[in-house]
PDB file of C-alpha atoms in Angstrom:
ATOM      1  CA  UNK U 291     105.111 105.150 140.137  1.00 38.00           C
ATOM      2  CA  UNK U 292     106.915 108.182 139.535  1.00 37.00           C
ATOM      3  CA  UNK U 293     104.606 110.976 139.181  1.00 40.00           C
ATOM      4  CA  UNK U 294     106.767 113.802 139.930  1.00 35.00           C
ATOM      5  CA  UNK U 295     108.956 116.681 137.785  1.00 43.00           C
ATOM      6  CA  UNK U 296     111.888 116.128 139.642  1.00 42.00           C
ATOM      7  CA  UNK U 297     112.015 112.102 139.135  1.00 41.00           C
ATOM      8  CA  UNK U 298     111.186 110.758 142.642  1.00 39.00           C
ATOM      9  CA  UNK U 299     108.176 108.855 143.428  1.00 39.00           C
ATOM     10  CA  UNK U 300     107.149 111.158 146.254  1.00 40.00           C
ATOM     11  CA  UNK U 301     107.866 109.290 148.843  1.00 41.00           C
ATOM     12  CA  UNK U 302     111.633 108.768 150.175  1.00 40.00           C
ATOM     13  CA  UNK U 303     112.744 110.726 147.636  1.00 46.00           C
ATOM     14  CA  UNK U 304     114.515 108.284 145.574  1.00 36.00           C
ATOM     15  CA  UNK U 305     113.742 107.606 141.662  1.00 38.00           C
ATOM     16  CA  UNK U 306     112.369 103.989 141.177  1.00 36.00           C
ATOM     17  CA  UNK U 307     114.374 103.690 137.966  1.00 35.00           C
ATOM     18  CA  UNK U 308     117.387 103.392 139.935  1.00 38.00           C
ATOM     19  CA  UNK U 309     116.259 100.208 141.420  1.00 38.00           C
ATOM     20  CA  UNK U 310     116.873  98.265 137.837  1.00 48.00           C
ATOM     21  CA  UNK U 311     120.381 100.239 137.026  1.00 50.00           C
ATOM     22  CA  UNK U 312     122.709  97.219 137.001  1.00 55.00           C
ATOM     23  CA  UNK U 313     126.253  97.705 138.671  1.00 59.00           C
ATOM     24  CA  UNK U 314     129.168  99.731 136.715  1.00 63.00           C
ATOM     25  CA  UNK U 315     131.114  96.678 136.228  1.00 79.00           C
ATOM     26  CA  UNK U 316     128.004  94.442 134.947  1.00 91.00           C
ATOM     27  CA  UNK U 317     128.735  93.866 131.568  1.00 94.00           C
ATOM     28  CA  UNK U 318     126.310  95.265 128.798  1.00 97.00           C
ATOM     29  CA  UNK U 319     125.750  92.794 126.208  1.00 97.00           C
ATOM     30  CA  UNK U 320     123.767  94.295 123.256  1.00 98.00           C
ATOM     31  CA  UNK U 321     122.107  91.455 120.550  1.00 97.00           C
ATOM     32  CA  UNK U 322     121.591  92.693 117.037  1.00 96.00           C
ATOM     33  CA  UNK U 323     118.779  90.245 117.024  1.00 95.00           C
ATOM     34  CA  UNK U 324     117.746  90.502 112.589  1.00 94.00           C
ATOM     35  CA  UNK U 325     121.683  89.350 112.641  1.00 95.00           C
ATOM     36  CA  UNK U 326     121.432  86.612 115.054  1.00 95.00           C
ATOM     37  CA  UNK U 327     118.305  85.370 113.998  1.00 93.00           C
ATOM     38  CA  UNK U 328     119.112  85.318 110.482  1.00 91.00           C
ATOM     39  CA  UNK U 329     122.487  83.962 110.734  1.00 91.00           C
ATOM     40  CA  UNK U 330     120.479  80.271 110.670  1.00 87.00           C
ATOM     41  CA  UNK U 331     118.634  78.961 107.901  1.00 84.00           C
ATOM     42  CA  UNK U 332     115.547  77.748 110.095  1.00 85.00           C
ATOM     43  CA  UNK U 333     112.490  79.560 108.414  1.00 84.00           C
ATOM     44  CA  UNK U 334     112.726  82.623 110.603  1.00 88.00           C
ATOM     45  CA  UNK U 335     111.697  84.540 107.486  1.00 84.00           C
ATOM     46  CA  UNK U 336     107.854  82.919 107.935  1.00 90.00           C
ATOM     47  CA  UNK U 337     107.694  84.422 111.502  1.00 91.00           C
ATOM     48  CA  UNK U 338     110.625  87.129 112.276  1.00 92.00           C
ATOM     49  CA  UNK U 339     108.183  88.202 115.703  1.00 94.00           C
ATOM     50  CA  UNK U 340     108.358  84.704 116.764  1.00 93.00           C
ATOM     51  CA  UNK U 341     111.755  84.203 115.570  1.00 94.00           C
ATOM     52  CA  UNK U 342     112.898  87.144 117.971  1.00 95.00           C
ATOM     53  CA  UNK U 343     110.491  85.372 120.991  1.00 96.00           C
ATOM     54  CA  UNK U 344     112.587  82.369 120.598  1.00 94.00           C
ATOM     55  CA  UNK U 345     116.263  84.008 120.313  1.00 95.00           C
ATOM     56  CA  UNK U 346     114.960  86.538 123.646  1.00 97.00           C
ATOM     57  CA  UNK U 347     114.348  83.477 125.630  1.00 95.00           C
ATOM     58  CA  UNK U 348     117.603  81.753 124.691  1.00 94.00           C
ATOM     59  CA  UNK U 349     119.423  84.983 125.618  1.00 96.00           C
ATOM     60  CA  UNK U 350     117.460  85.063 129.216  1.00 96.00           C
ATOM     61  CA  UNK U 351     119.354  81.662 130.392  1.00 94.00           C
ATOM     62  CA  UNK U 352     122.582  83.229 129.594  1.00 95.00           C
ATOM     63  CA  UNK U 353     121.997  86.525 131.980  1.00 94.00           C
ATOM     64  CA  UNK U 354     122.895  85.191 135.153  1.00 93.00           C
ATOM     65  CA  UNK U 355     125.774  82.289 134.358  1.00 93.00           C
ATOM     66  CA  UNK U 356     127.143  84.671 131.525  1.00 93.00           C
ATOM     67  CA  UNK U 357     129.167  83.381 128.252  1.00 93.00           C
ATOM     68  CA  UNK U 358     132.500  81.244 127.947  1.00 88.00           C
ATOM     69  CA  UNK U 359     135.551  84.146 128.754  1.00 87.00           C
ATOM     70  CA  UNK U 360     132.857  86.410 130.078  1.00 89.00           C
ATOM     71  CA  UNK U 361     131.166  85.010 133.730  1.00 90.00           C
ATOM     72  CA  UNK U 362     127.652  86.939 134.296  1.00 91.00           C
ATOM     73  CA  UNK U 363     125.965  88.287 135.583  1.00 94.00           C
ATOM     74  CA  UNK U 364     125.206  90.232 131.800  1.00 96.00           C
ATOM     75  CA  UNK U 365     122.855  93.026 131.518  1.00 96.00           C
ATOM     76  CA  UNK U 366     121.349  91.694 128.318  1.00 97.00           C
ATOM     77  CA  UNK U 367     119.555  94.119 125.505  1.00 97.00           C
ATOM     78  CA  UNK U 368     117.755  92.322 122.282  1.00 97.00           C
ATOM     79  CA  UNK U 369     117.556  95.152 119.741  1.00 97.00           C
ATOM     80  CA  UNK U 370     114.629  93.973 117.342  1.00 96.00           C
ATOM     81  CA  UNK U 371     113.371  96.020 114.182  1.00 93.00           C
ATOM     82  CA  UNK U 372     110.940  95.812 111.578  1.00 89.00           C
ATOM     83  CA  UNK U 373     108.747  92.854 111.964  1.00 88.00           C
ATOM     84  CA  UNK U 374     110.023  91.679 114.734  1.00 89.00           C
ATOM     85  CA  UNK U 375     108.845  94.571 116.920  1.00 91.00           C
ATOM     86  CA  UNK U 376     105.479  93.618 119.717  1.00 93.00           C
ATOM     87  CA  UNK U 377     108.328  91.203 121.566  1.00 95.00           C
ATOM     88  CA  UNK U 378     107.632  91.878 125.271  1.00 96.00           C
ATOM     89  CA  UNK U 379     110.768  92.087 127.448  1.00 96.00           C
ATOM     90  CA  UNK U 380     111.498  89.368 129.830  1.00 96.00           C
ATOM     91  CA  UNK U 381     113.353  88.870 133.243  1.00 96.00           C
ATOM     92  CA  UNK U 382     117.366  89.153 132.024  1.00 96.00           C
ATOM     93  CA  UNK U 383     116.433  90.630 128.853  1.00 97.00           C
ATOM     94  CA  UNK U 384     115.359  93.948 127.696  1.00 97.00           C
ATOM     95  CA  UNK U 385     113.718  94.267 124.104  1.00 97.00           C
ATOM     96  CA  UNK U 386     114.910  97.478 122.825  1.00 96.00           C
ATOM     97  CA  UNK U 387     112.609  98.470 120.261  1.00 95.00           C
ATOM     98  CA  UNK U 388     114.479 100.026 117.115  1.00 93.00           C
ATOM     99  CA  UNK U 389     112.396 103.151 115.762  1.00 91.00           C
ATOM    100  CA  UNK U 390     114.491 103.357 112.864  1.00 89.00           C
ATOM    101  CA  UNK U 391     117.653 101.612 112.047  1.00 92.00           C
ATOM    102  CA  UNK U 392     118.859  98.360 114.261  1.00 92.00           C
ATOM    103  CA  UNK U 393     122.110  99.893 113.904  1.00 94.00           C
ATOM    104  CA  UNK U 394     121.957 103.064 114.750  1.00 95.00           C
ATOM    105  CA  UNK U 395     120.528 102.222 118.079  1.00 97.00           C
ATOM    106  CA  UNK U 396     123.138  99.648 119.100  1.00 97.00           C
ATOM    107  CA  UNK U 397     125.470 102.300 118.246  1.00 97.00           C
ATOM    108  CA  UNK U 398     123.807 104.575 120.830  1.00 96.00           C
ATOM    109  CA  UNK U 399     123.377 102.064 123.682  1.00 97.00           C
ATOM    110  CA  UNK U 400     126.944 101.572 123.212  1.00 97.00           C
ATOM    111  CA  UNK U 401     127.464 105.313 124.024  1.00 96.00           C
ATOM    112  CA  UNK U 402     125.393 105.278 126.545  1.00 95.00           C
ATOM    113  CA  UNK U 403     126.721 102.672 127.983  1.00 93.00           C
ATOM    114  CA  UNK U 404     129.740 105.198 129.595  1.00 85.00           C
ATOM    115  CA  UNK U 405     132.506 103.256 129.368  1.00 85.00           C
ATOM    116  CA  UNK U 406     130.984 100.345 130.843  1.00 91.00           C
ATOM    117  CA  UNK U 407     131.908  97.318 129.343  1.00 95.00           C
ATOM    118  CA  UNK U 408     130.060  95.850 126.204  1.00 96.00           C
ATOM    119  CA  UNK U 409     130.025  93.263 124.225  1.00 97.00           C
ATOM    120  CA  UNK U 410     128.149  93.481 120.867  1.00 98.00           C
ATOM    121  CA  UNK U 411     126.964  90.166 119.249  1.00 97.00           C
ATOM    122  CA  UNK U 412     126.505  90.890 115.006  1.00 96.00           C
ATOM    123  CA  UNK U 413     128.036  89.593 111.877  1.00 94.00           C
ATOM    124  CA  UNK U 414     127.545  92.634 110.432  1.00 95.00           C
ATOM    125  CA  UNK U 415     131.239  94.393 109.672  1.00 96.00           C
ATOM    126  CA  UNK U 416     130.263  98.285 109.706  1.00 96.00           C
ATOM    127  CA  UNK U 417     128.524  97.877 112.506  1.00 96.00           C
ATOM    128  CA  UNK U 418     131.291  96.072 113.849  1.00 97.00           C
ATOM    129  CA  UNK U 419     133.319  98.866 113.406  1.00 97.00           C
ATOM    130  CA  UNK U 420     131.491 101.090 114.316  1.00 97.00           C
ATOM    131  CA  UNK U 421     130.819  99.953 118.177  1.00 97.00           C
ATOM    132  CA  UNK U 422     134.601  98.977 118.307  1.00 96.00           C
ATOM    133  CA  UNK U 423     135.270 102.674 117.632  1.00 96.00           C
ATOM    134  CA  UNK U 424     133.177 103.729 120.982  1.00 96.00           C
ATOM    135  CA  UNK U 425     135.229 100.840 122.575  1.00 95.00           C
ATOM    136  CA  UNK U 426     132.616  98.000 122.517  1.00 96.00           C
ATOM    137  CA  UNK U 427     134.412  94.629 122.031  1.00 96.00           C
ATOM    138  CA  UNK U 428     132.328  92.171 119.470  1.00 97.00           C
ATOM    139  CA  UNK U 429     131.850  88.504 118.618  1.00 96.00           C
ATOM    140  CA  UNK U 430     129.913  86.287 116.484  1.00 95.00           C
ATOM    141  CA  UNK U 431     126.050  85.106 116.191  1.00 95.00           C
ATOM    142  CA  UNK U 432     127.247  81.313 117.596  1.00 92.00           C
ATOM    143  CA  UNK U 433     128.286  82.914 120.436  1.00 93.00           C
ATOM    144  CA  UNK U 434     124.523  82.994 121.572  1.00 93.00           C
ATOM    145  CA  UNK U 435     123.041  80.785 118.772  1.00 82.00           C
ATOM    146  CA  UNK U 436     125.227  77.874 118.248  1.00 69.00           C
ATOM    147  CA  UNK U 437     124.005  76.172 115.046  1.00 62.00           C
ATOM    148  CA  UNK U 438     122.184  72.914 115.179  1.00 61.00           C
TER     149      UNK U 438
END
């Protein structure tokens, strides 16, 4: 555990965060999951946490193979909000927590990202353009939720 100021864990000097940093070229692939969830009519609204369980653990078979046009592996980030926040991360998929708009914080992993390259999955047009606009490249819900 890293317990001191300057980042390291003590020991041989090197930050344990680093460990989990996927390659440069690893392809960020940020989930607007209300969107995705929402864009089928299968009752989510009665249980939007579990709703967001079931969507993270489709997303975690698609980390290591990847998506048609775009071969894995995917670093893979499921940005919940509202009541769909408590969903525990899982191996190939980070749950990014919203604290305030969905949005607004795939906007700024898409900033962070530092010109790695990203693919945002949302329906949703401003936000569309907005993460083309930091150079993010976009596609549809049925990319990672066909319908049934």
């Amino acid at each position: 555990m890293t317990d001191r100021q300057d980042g390291t864990d003590g020991q041989d000097g090197t930050d344990p965060r680093d460990a989990a940093a996927p390659p440069d070229g690893v392809t960020l692939l940020v989930v607007d999951g209300a969107n995705v969830v929402g864009s089928v009519p299968d009752g989510w609204w009665r249980d939007r946490r579990g709703a967001a369980e079931r969507l993270r653990d489709r997303l975690a078979g698609l980390a290591g193979p990847g998506l048609p046009g775009r071969p894995g592996p995917l670093e893979i980030v499921l940005v919940v909000e509202g009541a769909a926040r408590g969903v525990a991360s899982v191996p190939g998929v980070r749950v990014d927590e919203a604290p305030g708009s969905g949005d607004d914080r795939m906007v700024e992993l898409v900033a962070e990202a530092g010109g790695r390259p990203c693919l945002v999955v949302t329906a949703d047009r401003e936000l569309r353009r907005r993460v083309t606009g930091l150079g993010a490249e976009v596609t549809g819900p049925r990319t990672v939720r066909p319908r049934p």
